[in-house]
């Protein structure tokens, strides 16, 4: 039986019970950069083949993990709060290729007693580490990729919440008229509609912020080709970070 088939009084009791239950648990939206990856929450699989998942959780400490053959697992611990939604982003990076086997060293010939071969001076050691341009390019591209992945996840979640809000508004208009929300008698369904709209707008703002941040990071990365073109040799890793009130990227490496 669907809630829409119930009588208005039964629908109100159903929605009130649902809202009370949602205040006692937590829920999380999990976005993953590789839709074909399998996603786990606290070691239990919640699916594969999607870019976005929505799950209910008990309040407390939880851990999200994304796994895919050929990619490094991404693990994100987070704290689920009662009655609040957590935004979790998982960004999977390809595994580095295995190191090449060292080439065999040929034995040096024995010099005769009458001939002494000159010894070439050893080349001076060059300082290691990537250039500033490499750090900006690698970090900027990783930040842009993470921003696009998170922005896409937030946009999908906003579309889902927007669809729910439109369906709720259509039910209110069909049963109670276009001006129903001006009456206190319909405060309960209209309050649910307002919460859906606020959640949709929050997710839209997060999506736009992620896309704008990705564009800025990409522009900085490409601009480094002009002022620091020399490539470096060490790797810099960046992974997305998302929470209920914001997001960002974590950089790791050595320089």
mmCIF file of C-alpha atoms in Angstrom:
data_model
loop_
_atom_site.group_PDB
_atom_site.id
_atom_site.type_symbol
_atom_site.label_atom_id
_atom_site.label_comp_id
_atom_site.label_asym_id
_atom_site.label_seq_id
_atom_site.Cartn_x
_atom_site.Cartn_y
_atom_site.Cartn_z
ATOM 1 C CA UNK A 1 0.000 0.000 0.000
ATOM 2 C CA UNK A 2 1.317 3.475 -0.914
ATOM 3 C CA UNK A 3 0.875 6.480 1.428
ATOM 4 C CA UNK A 4 -0.965 8.341 -1.366
ATOM 5 C CA UNK A 5 -3.786 5.758 -1.247
ATOM 6 C CA UNK A 6 -4.540 6.449 2.436
ATOM 7 C CA UNK A 7 -7.151 8.831 3.712
ATOM 8 C CA UNK A 8 -5.857 12.359 4.607
ATOM 9 C CA UNK A 9 -5.962 11.661 8.361
ATOM 10 C CA UNK A 10 -4.086 8.368 7.903
ATOM 11 C CA UNK A 11 -1.543 10.098 5.671
ATOM 12 C CA UNK A 12 -0.894 12.693 8.360
ATOM 13 C CA UNK A 13 -0.344 9.969 10.961
ATOM 14 C CA UNK A 14 1.949 8.111 8.568
ATOM 15 C CA UNK A 15 4.087 11.187 7.857
ATOM 16 C CA UNK A 16 4.232 12.135 11.530
ATOM 17 C CA UNK A 17 5.486 8.635 12.375
ATOM 18 C CA UNK A 18 8.039 8.783 9.575
ATOM 19 C CA UNK A 19 9.346 12.164 10.744
ATOM 20 C CA UNK A 20 9.607 10.892 14.327
ATOM 21 C CA UNK A 21 11.586 7.858 13.152
ATOM 22 C CA UNK A 22 13.935 10.011 11.059
ATOM 23 C CA UNK A 23 14.685 12.189 14.095
ATOM 24 C CA UNK A 24 15.926 9.110 15.962
ATOM 25 C CA UNK A 25 18.350 7.849 13.284
ATOM 26 C CA UNK A 26 20.975 9.344 11.008
ATOM 27 C CA UNK A 27 21.259 9.121 7.235
ATOM 28 C CA UNK A 28 24.134 9.570 4.815
ATOM 29 C CA UNK A 29 24.567 10.390 1.133
ATOM 30 C CA UNK A 30 27.667 8.653 -0.286
ATOM 31 C CA UNK A 31 29.128 9.864 -3.619
ATOM 32 C CA UNK A 32 31.835 7.771 -5.333
ATOM 33 C CA UNK A 33 34.031 8.960 -8.223
ATOM 34 C CA UNK A 34 33.943 5.543 -9.980
ATOM 35 C CA UNK A 35 30.331 4.286 -10.303
ATOM 36 C CA UNK A 36 31.540 0.746 -11.057
ATOM 37 C CA UNK A 37 33.224 0.548 -7.619
ATOM 38 C CA UNK A 38 31.670 -1.408 -4.746
ATOM 39 C CA UNK A 39 30.828 0.707 -1.688
ATOM 40 C CA UNK A 40 30.866 -0.554 1.907
ATOM 41 C CA UNK A 41 29.596 0.979 5.148
ATOM 42 C CA UNK A 42 31.184 -0.539 8.261
ATOM 43 C CA UNK A 43 32.321 -3.544 6.214
ATOM 44 C CA UNK A 44 28.880 -4.296 4.714
ATOM 45 C CA UNK A 45 28.326 -3.765 0.982
ATOM 46 C CA UNK A 46 25.615 -1.228 0.083
ATOM 47 C CA UNK A 47 25.910 -1.600 -3.683
ATOM 48 C CA UNK A 48 27.888 -1.361 -6.911
ATOM 49 C CA UNK A 49 27.278 0.397 -10.227
ATOM 50 C CA UNK A 50 25.938 3.724 -8.902
ATOM 51 C CA UNK A 51 27.545 7.104 -8.356
ATOM 52 C CA UNK A 52 25.344 7.963 -5.360
ATOM 53 C CA UNK A 53 23.894 6.012 -2.408
ATOM 54 C CA UNK A 54 21.453 7.046 0.366
ATOM 55 C CA UNK A 55 21.482 4.970 3.572
ATOM 56 C CA UNK A 56 20.028 5.143 7.088
ATOM 57 C CA UNK A 57 22.480 4.637 9.977
ATOM 58 C CA UNK A 58 22.561 4.476 13.751
ATOM 59 C CA UNK A 59 24.124 7.593 15.310
ATOM 60 C CA UNK A 60 27.820 7.206 16.023
ATOM 61 C CA UNK A 61 31.133 6.480 14.311
ATOM 62 C CA UNK A 62 31.034 4.841 10.858
ATOM 63 C CA UNK A 63 33.443 4.109 8.014
ATOM 64 C CA UNK A 64 32.774 4.245 4.265
ATOM 65 C CA UNK A 65 35.026 2.391 1.817
ATOM 66 C CA UNK A 66 35.158 2.221 -1.987
ATOM 67 C CA UNK A 67 36.916 -0.683 -3.743
ATOM 68 C CA UNK A 68 37.589 -1.394 -7.418
ATOM 69 C CA UNK A 69 40.096 -3.703 -9.109
ATOM 70 C CA UNK A 70 43.090 -1.721 -10.325
ATOM 71 C CA UNK A 71 42.374 1.200 -7.974
ATOM 72 C CA UNK A 72 43.518 2.108 -4.477
ATOM 73 C CA UNK A 73 40.740 1.736 -1.871
ATOM 74 C CA UNK A 74 39.476 5.023 -0.462
ATOM 75 C CA UNK A 75 38.369 4.961 3.185
ATOM 76 C CA UNK A 76 36.447 7.792 4.851
ATOM 77 C CA UNK A 77 35.492 7.652 8.564
ATOM 78 C CA UNK A 78 32.692 9.968 9.662
ATOM 79 C CA UNK A 79 30.463 10.724 12.638
ATOM 80 C CA UNK A 80 26.712 10.257 12.082
ATOM 81 C CA UNK A 81 24.552 12.591 14.173
ATOM 82 C CA UNK A 82 20.998 11.804 15.249
ATOM 83 C CA UNK A 83 18.479 13.328 12.836
ATOM 84 C CA UNK A 84 21.225 14.807 10.607
ATOM 85 C CA UNK A 85 22.501 13.934 7.137
ATOM 86 C CA UNK A 86 26.197 13.221 6.451
ATOM 87 C CA UNK A 87 27.768 13.915 3.035
ATOM 88 C CA UNK A 88 30.534 11.408 2.205
ATOM 89 C CA UNK A 89 32.808 11.551 -0.873
ATOM 90 C CA UNK A 90 34.971 8.628 -2.044
ATOM 91 C CA UNK A 91 37.656 9.287 -4.688
ATOM 92 C CA UNK A 92 39.449 6.215 -6.092
ATOM 93 C CA UNK A 93 42.853 6.602 -7.771
ATOM 94 C CA UNK A 94 44.518 4.057 -10.114
ATOM 95 C CA UNK A 95 47.152 1.865 -8.495
ATOM 96 C CA UNK A 96 50.734 2.839 -9.450
ATOM 97 C CA UNK A 97 52.532 0.471 -11.861
ATOM 98 C CA UNK A 98 54.970 -2.018 -10.267
ATOM 99 C CA UNK A 99 58.593 -0.853 -10.157
ATOM 100 C CA UNK A 100 60.773 -1.982 -13.069
ATOM 101 C CA UNK A 101 63.369 -4.675 -12.353
ATOM 102 C CA UNK A 102 66.921 -3.280 -12.125
ATOM 103 C CA UNK A 103 69.124 -3.919 -15.194
ATOM 104 C CA UNK A 104 71.978 -6.411 -14.716
ATOM 105 C CA UNK A 105 75.377 -4.825 -14.092
ATOM 106 C CA UNK A 106 78.166 -6.097 -16.357
ATOM 107 C CA UNK A 107 81.522 -6.848 -14.722
ATOM 108 C CA UNK A 108 84.270 -4.350 -15.571
ATOM 109 C CA UNK A 109 87.284 -5.640 -17.610
ATOM 110 C CA UNK A 110 90.638 -5.983 -15.883
ATOM 111 C CA UNK A 111 93.068 -3.213 -16.954
ATOM 112 C CA UNK A 112 96.602 -4.200 -18.008
ATOM 113 C CA UNK A 113 99.561 -3.205 -15.904
ATOM 114 C CA UNK A 114 100.883 -0.792 -18.535
ATOM 115 C CA UNK A 115 97.626 1.088 -19.257
ATOM 116 C CA UNK A 116 95.657 3.049 -16.702
ATOM 117 C CA UNK A 117 92.184 4.114 -17.863
ATOM 118 C CA UNK A 118 91.164 7.623 -16.812
ATOM 119 C CA UNK A 119 88.348 7.773 -14.296
ATOM 120 C CA UNK A 120 85.558 10.190 -15.121
ATOM 121 C CA UNK A 121 84.437 12.388 -12.238
ATOM 122 C CA UNK A 122 81.123 11.397 -10.646
ATOM 123 C CA UNK A 123 78.225 13.635 -11.666
ATOM 124 C CA UNK A 124 77.155 16.126 -9.076
ATOM 125 C CA UNK A 125 74.056 15.140 -7.150
ATOM 126 C CA UNK A 126 70.984 17.121 -8.055
ATOM 127 C CA UNK A 127 68.477 18.037 -5.403
ATOM 128 C CA UNK A 128 65.349 15.880 -5.494
ATOM 129 C CA UNK A 129 61.735 16.828 -5.172
ATOM 130 C CA UNK A 130 59.123 18.185 -7.545
ATOM 131 C CA UNK A 131 59.056 21.712 -8.830
ATOM 132 C CA UNK A 132 56.436 24.172 -7.666
ATOM 133 C CA UNK A 133 54.727 23.802 -11.033
ATOM 134 C CA UNK A 134 54.402 20.033 -10.562
ATOM 135 C CA UNK A 135 52.827 20.477 -7.135
ATOM 136 C CA UNK A 136 50.304 22.973 -8.518
ATOM 137 C CA UNK A 137 49.549 20.872 -11.597
ATOM 138 C CA UNK A 138 49.081 17.546 -9.810
ATOM 139 C CA UNK A 139 47.275 19.064 -6.841
ATOM 140 C CA UNK A 140 45.118 21.324 -9.017
ATOM 141 C CA UNK A 141 44.052 18.520 -11.353
ATOM 142 C CA UNK A 142 43.286 16.218 -8.424
ATOM 143 C CA UNK A 143 41.330 18.987 -6.692
ATOM 144 C CA UNK A 144 39.387 19.708 -9.887
ATOM 145 C CA UNK A 145 38.576 16.005 -10.360
ATOM 146 C CA UNK A 146 37.409 15.687 -6.763
ATOM 147 C CA UNK A 147 35.304 18.845 -7.097
ATOM 148 C CA UNK A 148 33.610 17.520 -10.228
ATOM 149 C CA UNK A 149 32.907 14.149 -8.573
ATOM 150 C CA UNK A 150 31.464 15.741 -5.438
ATOM 151 C CA UNK A 151 29.536 18.347 -7.431
ATOM 152 C CA UNK A 152 27.968 15.615 -9.550
ATOM 153 C CA UNK A 153 26.965 13.684 -6.438
ATOM 154 C CA UNK A 154 25.439 16.763 -4.806
ATOM 155 C CA UNK A 155 23.604 17.632 -8.053
ATOM 156 C CA UNK A 156 22.092 14.138 -8.267
ATOM 157 C CA UNK A 157 21.011 14.311 -4.616
ATOM 158 C CA UNK A 158 19.500 17.778 -5.205
ATOM 159 C CA UNK A 159 17.537 16.442 -8.180
ATOM 160 C CA UNK A 160 16.174 13.590 -6.041
ATOM 161 C CA UNK A 161 15.141 15.957 -3.253
ATOM 162 C CA UNK A 162 13.646 18.343 -5.822
ATOM 163 C CA UNK A 163 11.531 15.534 -7.266
ATOM 164 C CA UNK A 164 10.286 14.649 -3.796
ATOM 165 C CA UNK A 165 9.399 18.300 -3.128
ATOM 166 C CA UNK A 166 7.508 18.589 -6.424
ATOM 167 C CA UNK A 167 5.545 15.423 -5.663
ATOM 168 C CA UNK A 168 4.674 16.711 -2.177
ATOM 169 C CA UNK A 169 3.584 20.101 -3.572
ATOM 170 C CA UNK A 170 1.441 18.426 -6.229
ATOM 171 C CA UNK A 171 -0.354 16.330 -3.589
ATOM 172 C CA UNK A 172 -1.038 19.412 -1.470
ATOM 173 C CA UNK A 173 -2.417 21.367 -4.449
ATOM 174 C CA UNK A 174 -4.538 18.449 -5.689
ATOM 175 C CA UNK A 175 -6.185 17.716 -2.358
ATOM 176 C CA UNK A 176 -6.228 21.088 -0.624
ATOM 177 C CA UNK A 177 -5.855 23.765 -3.305
ATOM 178 C CA UNK A 178 -3.026 26.088 -4.342
ATOM 179 C CA UNK A 179 -3.323 28.245 -1.201
ATOM 180 C CA UNK A 180 -3.453 25.361 1.287
ATOM 181 C CA UNK A 181 -0.144 26.305 2.928
ATOM 182 C CA UNK A 182 -1.636 29.659 3.995
ATOM 183 C CA UNK A 183 -3.915 27.792 6.398
ATOM 184 C CA UNK A 184 -2.750 26.468 9.766
ATOM 185 C CA UNK A 185 -4.787 23.324 9.154
ATOM 186 C CA UNK A 186 -2.198 22.138 6.642
ATOM 187 C CA UNK A 187 0.895 23.188 8.628
ATOM 188 C CA UNK A 188 2.158 19.596 8.893
ATOM 189 C CA UNK A 189 2.335 18.651 5.163
ATOM 190 C CA UNK A 190 3.508 22.157 4.257
ATOM 191 C CA UNK A 191 6.254 21.928 6.887
ATOM 192 C CA UNK A 192 7.445 18.694 5.272
ATOM 193 C CA UNK A 193 7.446 20.473 1.901
ATOM 194 C CA UNK A 194 9.552 23.346 3.265
ATOM 195 C CA UNK A 195 12.119 20.914 4.678
ATOM 196 C CA UNK A 196 12.367 19.159 1.301
ATOM 197 C CA UNK A 197 12.896 22.484 -0.482
ATOM 198 C CA UNK A 198 15.563 23.575 2.026
ATOM 199 C CA UNK A 199 17.417 20.261 1.588
ATOM 200 C CA UNK A 200 17.230 20.611 -2.201
ATOM 201 C CA UNK A 201 18.581 24.192 -2.091
ATOM 202 C CA UNK A 202 21.413 23.191 0.271
ATOM 203 C CA UNK A 203 22.487 20.372 -2.062
ATOM 204 C CA UNK A 204 22.279 22.676 -5.093
ATOM 205 C CA UNK A 205 24.525 25.221 -3.364
ATOM 206 C CA UNK A 206 27.007 22.481 -2.476
ATOM 207 C CA UNK A 207 27.016 21.272 -6.093
ATOM 208 C CA UNK A 208 27.661 24.761 -7.493
ATOM 209 C CA UNK A 209 30.385 25.365 -4.921
ATOM 210 C CA UNK A 210 32.089 22.110 -5.889
ATOM 211 C CA UNK A 211 31.903 22.882 -9.621
ATOM 212 C CA UNK A 212 33.214 26.443 -9.149
ATOM 213 C CA UNK A 213 36.058 25.197 -6.962
ATOM 214 C CA UNK A 214 36.920 22.566 -9.570
ATOM 215 C CA UNK A 215 37.080 25.235 -12.287
ATOM 216 C CA UNK A 216 39.346 27.483 -10.231
ATOM 217 C CA UNK A 217 41.649 24.582 -9.343
ATOM 218 C CA UNK A 218 41.868 23.506 -12.989
ATOM 219 C CA UNK A 219 42.688 27.053 -14.112
ATOM 220 C CA UNK A 220 45.489 27.335 -11.536
ATOM 221 C CA UNK A 221 46.870 23.949 -12.594
ATOM 222 C CA UNK A 222 47.009 24.894 -16.298
ATOM 223 C CA UNK A 223 48.398 28.358 -15.570
ATOM 224 C CA UNK A 224 51.436 26.736 -13.917
ATOM 225 C CA UNK A 225 52.529 25.579 -17.399
ATOM 226 C CA UNK A 226 53.391 29.226 -18.118
ATOM 227 C CA UNK A 227 55.358 30.150 -15.018
ATOM 228 C CA UNK A 228 56.819 26.754 -13.918
ATOM 229 C CA UNK A 229 57.033 24.318 -16.863
ATOM 230 C CA UNK A 230 59.724 21.965 -15.482
ATOM 231 C CA UNK A 231 58.241 18.586 -14.349
ATOM 232 C CA UNK A 232 59.039 17.002 -11.005
ATOM 233 C CA UNK A 233 59.633 13.374 -10.067
ATOM 234 C CA UNK A 234 57.668 12.717 -6.908
ATOM 235 C CA UNK A 235 53.974 12.053 -6.635
ATOM 236 C CA UNK A 236 51.447 14.214 -4.838
ATOM 237 C CA UNK A 237 48.086 12.611 -3.908
ATOM 238 C CA UNK A 238 44.814 14.423 -3.337
ATOM 239 C CA UNK A 239 41.584 12.917 -2.030
ATOM 240 C CA UNK A 240 38.148 14.537 -1.551
ATOM 241 C CA UNK A 241 36.764 15.286 1.892
ATOM 242 C CA UNK A 242 33.043 15.827 2.481
ATOM 243 C CA UNK A 243 30.997 16.313 5.626
ATOM 244 C CA UNK A 244 27.525 17.466 6.578
ATOM 245 C CA UNK A 245 28.526 21.165 6.595
ATOM 246 C CA UNK A 246 31.123 21.376 3.814
ATOM 247 C CA UNK A 247 33.889 19.644 1.878
ATOM 248 C CA UNK A 248 37.389 19.948 0.493
ATOM 249 C CA UNK A 249 40.447 17.973 -0.561
ATOM 250 C CA UNK A 250 43.310 16.404 1.443
ATOM 251 C CA UNK A 251 46.789 16.527 -0.153
ATOM 252 C CA UNK A 252 49.501 14.017 0.778
ATOM 253 C CA UNK A 253 53.053 13.560 -0.493
ATOM 254 C CA UNK A 254 56.632 14.603 0.191
ATOM 255 C CA UNK A 255 58.636 17.572 -1.095
#
